Structure formats: C-alpha cells, structure tokens
CSV table of C-alpha atoms in Angstrom, one decimal:
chain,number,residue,atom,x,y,z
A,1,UNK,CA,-18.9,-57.7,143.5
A,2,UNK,CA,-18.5,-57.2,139.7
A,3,UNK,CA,-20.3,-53.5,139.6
A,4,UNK,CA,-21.9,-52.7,136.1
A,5,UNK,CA,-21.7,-55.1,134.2
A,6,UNK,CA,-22.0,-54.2,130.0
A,7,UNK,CA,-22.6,-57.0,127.6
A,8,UNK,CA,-21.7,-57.5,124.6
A,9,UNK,CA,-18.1,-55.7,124.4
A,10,UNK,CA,-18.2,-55.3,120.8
A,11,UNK,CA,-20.7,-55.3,117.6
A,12,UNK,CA,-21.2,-55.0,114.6
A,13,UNK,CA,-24.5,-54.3,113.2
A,14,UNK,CA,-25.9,-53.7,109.3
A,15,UNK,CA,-27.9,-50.9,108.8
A,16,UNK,CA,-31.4,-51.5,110.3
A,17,UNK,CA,-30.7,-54.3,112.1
A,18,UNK,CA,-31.8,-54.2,115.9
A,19,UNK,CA,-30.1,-55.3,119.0
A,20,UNK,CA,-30.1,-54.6,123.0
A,21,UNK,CA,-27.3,-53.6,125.0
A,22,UNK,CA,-27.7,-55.3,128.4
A,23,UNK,CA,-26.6,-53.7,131.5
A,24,UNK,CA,-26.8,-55.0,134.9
A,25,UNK,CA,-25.3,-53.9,138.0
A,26,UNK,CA,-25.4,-55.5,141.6
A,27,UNK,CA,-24.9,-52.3,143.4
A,28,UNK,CA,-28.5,-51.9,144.4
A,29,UNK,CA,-28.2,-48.4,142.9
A,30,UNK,CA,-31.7,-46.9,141.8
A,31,UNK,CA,-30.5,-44.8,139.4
A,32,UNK,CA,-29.0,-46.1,136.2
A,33,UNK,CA,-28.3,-44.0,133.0
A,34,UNK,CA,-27.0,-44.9,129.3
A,35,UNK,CA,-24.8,-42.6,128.0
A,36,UNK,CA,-22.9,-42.5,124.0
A,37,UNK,CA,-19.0,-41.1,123.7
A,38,UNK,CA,-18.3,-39.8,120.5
A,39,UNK,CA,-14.9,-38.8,119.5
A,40,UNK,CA,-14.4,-35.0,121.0
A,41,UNK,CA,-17.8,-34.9,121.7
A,42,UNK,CA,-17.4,-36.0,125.2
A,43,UNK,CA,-20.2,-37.9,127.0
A,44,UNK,CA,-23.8,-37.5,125.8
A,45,UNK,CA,-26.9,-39.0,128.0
A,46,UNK,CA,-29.3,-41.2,126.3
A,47,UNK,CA,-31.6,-42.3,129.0
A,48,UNK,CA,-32.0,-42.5,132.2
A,49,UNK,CA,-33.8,-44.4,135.4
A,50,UNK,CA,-34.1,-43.6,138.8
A,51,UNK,CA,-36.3,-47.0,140.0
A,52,UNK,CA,-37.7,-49.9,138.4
A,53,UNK,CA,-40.5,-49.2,136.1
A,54,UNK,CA,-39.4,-45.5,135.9
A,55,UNK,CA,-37.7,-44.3,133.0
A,56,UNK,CA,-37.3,-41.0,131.2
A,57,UNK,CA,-35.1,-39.3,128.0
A,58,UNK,CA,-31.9,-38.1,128.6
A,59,UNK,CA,-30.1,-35.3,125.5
A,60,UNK,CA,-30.3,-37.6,122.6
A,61,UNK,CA,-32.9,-40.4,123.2
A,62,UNK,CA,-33.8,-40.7,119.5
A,63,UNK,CA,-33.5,-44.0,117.8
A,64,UNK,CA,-33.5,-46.0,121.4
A,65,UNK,CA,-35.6,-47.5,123.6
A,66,UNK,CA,-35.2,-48.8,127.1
A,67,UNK,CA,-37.0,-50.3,129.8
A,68,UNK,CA,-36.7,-50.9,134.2
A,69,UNK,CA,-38.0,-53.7,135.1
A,70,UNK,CA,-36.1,-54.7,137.8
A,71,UNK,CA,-33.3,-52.7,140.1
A,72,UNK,CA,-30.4,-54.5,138.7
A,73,UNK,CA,-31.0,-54.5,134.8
A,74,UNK,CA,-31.3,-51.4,132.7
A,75,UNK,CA,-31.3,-52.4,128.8
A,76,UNK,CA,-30.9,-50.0,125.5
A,77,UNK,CA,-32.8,-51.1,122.6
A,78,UNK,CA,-31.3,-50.0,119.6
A,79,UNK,CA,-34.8,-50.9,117.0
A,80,UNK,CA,-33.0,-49.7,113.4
A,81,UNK,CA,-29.8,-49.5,113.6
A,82,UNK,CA,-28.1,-46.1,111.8
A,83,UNK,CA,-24.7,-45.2,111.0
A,84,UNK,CA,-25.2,-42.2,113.3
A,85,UNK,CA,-25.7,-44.8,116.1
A,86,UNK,CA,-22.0,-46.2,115.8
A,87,UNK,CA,-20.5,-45.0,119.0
A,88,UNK,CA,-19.4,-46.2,122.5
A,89,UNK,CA,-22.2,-46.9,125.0
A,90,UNK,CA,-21.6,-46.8,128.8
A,91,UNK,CA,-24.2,-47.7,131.5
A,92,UNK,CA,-23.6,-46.2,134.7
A,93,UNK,CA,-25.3,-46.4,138.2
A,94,UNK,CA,-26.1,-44.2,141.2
A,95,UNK,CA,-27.8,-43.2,143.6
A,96,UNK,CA,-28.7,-39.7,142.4
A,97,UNK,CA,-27.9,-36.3,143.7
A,98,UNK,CA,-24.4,-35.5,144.7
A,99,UNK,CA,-22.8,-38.8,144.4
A,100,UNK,CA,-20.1,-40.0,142.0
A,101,UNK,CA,-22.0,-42.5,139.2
A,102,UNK,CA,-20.2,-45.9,138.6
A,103,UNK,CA,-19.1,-46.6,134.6
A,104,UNK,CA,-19.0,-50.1,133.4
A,105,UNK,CA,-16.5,-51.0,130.5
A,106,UNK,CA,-18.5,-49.9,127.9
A,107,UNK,CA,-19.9,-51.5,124.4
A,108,UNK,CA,-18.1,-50.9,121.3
A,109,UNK,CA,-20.9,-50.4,118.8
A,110,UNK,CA,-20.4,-50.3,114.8
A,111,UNK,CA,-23.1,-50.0,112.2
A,112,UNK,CA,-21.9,-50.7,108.3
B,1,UNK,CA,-29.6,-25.8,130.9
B,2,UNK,CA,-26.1,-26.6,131.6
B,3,UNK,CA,-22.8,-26.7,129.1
B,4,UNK,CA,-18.9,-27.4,129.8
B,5,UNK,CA,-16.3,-26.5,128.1
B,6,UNK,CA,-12.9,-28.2,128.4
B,7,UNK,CA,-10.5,-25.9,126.9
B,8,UNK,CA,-7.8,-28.3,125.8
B,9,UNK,CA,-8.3,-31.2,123.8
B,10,UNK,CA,-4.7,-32.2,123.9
B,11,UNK,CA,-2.2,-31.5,126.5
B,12,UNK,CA,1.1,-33.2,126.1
B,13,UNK,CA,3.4,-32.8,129.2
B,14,UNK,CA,6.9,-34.4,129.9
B,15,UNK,CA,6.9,-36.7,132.9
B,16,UNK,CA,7.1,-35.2,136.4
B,17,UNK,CA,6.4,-31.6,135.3
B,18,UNK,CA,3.0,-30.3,136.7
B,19,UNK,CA,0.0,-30.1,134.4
B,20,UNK,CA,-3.6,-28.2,134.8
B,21,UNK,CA,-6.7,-29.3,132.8
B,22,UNK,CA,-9.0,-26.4,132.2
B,23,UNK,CA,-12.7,-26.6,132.7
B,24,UNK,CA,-15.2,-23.7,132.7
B,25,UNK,CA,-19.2,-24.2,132.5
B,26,UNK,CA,-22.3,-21.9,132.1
B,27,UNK,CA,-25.4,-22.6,133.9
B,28,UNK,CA,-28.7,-20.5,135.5
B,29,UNK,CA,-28.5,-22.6,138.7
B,30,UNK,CA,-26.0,-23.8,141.2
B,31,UNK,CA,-24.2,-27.2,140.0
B,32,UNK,CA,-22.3,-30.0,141.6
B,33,UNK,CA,-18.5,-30.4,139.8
B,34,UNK,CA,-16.6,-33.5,138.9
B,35,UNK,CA,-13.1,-34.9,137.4
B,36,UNK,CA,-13.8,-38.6,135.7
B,37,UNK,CA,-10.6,-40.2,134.2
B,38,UNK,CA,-10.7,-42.7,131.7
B,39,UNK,CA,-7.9,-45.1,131.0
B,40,UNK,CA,-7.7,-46.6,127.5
B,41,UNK,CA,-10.3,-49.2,126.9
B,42,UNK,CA,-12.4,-48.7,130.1
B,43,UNK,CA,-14.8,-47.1,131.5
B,44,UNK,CA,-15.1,-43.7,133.8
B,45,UNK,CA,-13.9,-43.6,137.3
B,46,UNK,CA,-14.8,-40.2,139.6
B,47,UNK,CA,-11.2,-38.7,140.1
B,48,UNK,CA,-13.0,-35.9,142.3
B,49,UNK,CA,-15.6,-33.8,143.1
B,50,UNK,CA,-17.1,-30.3,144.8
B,51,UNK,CA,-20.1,-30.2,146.3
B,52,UNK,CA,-20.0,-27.7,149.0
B,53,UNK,CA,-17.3,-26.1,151.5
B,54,UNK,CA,-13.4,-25.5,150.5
B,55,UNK,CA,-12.7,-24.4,147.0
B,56,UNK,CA,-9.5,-26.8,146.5
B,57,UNK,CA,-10.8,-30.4,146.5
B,58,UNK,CA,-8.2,-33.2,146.3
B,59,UNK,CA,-9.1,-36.3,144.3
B,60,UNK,CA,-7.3,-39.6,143.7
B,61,UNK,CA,-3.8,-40.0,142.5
B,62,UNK,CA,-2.3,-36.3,143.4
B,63,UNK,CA,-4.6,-34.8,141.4
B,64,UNK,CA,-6.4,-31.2,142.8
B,65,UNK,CA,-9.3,-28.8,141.8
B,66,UNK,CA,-10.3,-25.8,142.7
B,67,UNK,CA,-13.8,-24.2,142.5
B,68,UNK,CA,-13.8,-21.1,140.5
B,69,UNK,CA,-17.6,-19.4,141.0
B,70,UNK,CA,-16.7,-15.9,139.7
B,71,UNK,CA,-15.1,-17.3,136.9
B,72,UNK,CA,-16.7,-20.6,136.6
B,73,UNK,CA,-14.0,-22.8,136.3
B,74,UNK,CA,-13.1,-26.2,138.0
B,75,UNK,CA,-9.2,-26.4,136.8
B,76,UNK,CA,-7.4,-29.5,137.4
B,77,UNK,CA,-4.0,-29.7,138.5
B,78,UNK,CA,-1.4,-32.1,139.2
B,79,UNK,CA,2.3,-30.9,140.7
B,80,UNK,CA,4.1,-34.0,139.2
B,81,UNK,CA,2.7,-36.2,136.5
B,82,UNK,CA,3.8,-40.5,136.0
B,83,UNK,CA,3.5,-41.9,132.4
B,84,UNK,CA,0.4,-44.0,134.5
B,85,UNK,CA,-1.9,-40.7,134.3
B,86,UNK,CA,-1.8,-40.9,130.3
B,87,UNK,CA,-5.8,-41.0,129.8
B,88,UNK,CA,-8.6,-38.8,129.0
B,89,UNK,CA,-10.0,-36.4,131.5
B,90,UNK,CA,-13.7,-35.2,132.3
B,91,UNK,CA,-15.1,-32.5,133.2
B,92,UNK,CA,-18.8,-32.7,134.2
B,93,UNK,CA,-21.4,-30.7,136.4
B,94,UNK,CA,-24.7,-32.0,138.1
B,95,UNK,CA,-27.5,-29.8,138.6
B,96,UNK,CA,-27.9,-29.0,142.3
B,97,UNK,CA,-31.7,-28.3,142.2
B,98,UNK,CA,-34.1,-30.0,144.1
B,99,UNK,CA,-35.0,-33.6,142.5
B,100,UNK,CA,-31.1,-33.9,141.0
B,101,UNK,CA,-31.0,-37.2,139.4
B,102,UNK,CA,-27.5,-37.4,139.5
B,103,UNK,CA,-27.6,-36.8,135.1
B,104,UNK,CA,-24.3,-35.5,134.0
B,105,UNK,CA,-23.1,-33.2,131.8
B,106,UNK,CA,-20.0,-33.6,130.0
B,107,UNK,CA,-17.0,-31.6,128.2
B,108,UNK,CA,-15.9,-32.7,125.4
B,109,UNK,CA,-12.3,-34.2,127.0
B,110,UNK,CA,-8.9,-33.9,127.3
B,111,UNK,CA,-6.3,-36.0,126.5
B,112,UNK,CA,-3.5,-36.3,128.7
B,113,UNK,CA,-0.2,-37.5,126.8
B,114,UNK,CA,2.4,-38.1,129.6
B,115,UNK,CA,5.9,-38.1,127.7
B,116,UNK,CA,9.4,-40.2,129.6
C-alpha cells in the first residue's frame, strides 16, 4: 500500500499563476486534511474533509480551494499564486477523533 | 480555541545523554496529546500519544511522555539519544469534544541536533 500519496514534489510557480496539489491516499480514511509548515511556525491547517463531498476551512484557508469528490483524493487549489503561499504542503489522512493522522511526503512549493 | 507552545526551538545534545522536549498548551476544553517526528525531507510520523489512563505514555523508539494536567505540559523524554533521532519534533493537541475531527494543532517545533 503506498499511504498518502503527494504529487508534485516540487514547484515553482510565478506570481499569480495557479496550480493543484493532488493528494490521494488508499487508506480508506474519511478524513483527510491539508496542512502548510513554515519555518518556526510549526504546522498550520488549511482545510479539511471528513467524507466525500464534505469539506470545511481549517486556520488559514485564504487563497485555496479544495474539493471531495471521491474517498481517496483530496486536492488543494492554489487559484493566484502569492509569495505568502511559498511553503511546504502536507496532506494527511484519518479517521477522526483520537487517532494518529498519516503524513505523506509533502510538496515543496515556491512562488517568485 | 487551542494553542502549543514548544519551549525550545533548538536542543543540541551529545549522543547517548538523555534529552526532554518541552511542550505546554492552553485550552477551555479537555484535549487529546501527540509527539510527531519528522526526519529531514519527509513527512510526519505519530511518535506517541495520550488519550486517557496513565500519565507516562511510551512511544516509538525509547521515546516517553508524560501528561502534565496541572501544569499543562506533555514533556518528551528520551534516557539515551542515537545520532538516528536527529529530526524535528511536534507537539500537537486534538480537541476531545464531541464531533473531534481529528484537526491538529501544532507547536512551532524543535529541532533535535544529536552530536557523536
């Protein structure tokens, strides 16, 4: 089983350029979350989805977009890219309450 | 709301010595506790976690916590360190409250710097 998958590893974007960071996991978790790391700033949640067609702001939505349409794939839209926006992005699964969530590798995200 | 606050950003530590991590967090309701680890270029893996019971939890790789409620703390230890636990350590807390959807909150880190 892979897990949580993250694609693309790395990117660079230009400054209002858009792109989608796919996730997809084959854990048949329902809950799925996209979080940003920011140097010293620890782990900040963007979004999150607990079933498919369910989605709902996490700490610092603004700028994204995402969307469930199916159990396994969780996407972040990024519509104009910022500077602000460069950062790594993690998708991680669940399935809610107590339990540990599972990271994938992350995406490595640059905007010039 | 919920914050944590990782009072370290660096600890440097020669190898085999013990080491603690220092975690306290502030919230109006009861939370779940967690130790992620992060090794360079990957992503978060749960090292351990309290939900309930016994104060001292024991994770993964020698490491301990214990549960602080009066001073709300989660303080990770580890009696003998290996060059291998070089990473960057989490502290994060999940709001126990019915309809928990599992959202974490995060310190800031700490970065472990295991020295031969």
């Amino acid at each position: 089983n892979a897990g949580v998958t993250q694609t693309p590893k790395f990117r660079i974007l230009k400054i209002g350029q858009s792109m989608t960071l796919q996730c997809a996991q084959d854990m048949n978790h329902n809950y799925m979350y996209w979080y940003r790391q920011d140097p010293g700033m620890g782990l900040k949640l963007i979004y999150y989805s607990v079933g498919a067609g369910i989605t709902d702001k996490g700490e610092v939505p603004n700028g994204y977009n995402v969307s469930r349409s199916t159990t396994e794939d969780f996407p972040l839209r990024l519509e104009l890219a910022a500077p602000s926006q460069t950062s790594v992005y993690f998708c991680a699964t669940g399935t809610g309450w107590s339990t540990e969530a599972f990271f994938g590798q992350g995406t490595r995200l640059t905007v010039v | 709301a919920q914050s944590v606050t990782q009072l370290d950003s660096q600890v440097p530590v020669f190898e085999e010595a013990p080491v603690e991590l220092r975690c306290n967090y502030s919230s109006s309701v009861s939370v779940y506790l967690f130790w992620y680890v992060q090794y360079p270029n990957q992503g978060l893996q749960l090292l351990l976690k309290y939900l309930s019971g016994s104060t001292l939890v024991k994770g993964i790789n020698g490491f301990e916590a214990e549960f602080n409620k009066s001073q709300t703390s989660f303080h990770l230890r580890k009696p003998s360190v290996h060059i291998s636990d070089t990473a960057e350590y989490f502290c994060a807390v999940s709001d126990r409250a019915a309809g928990n959807t599992g959202k974490l909150i995060f310190g800031q880190g700490t970065t472990l710097q295991v020295k031969p």
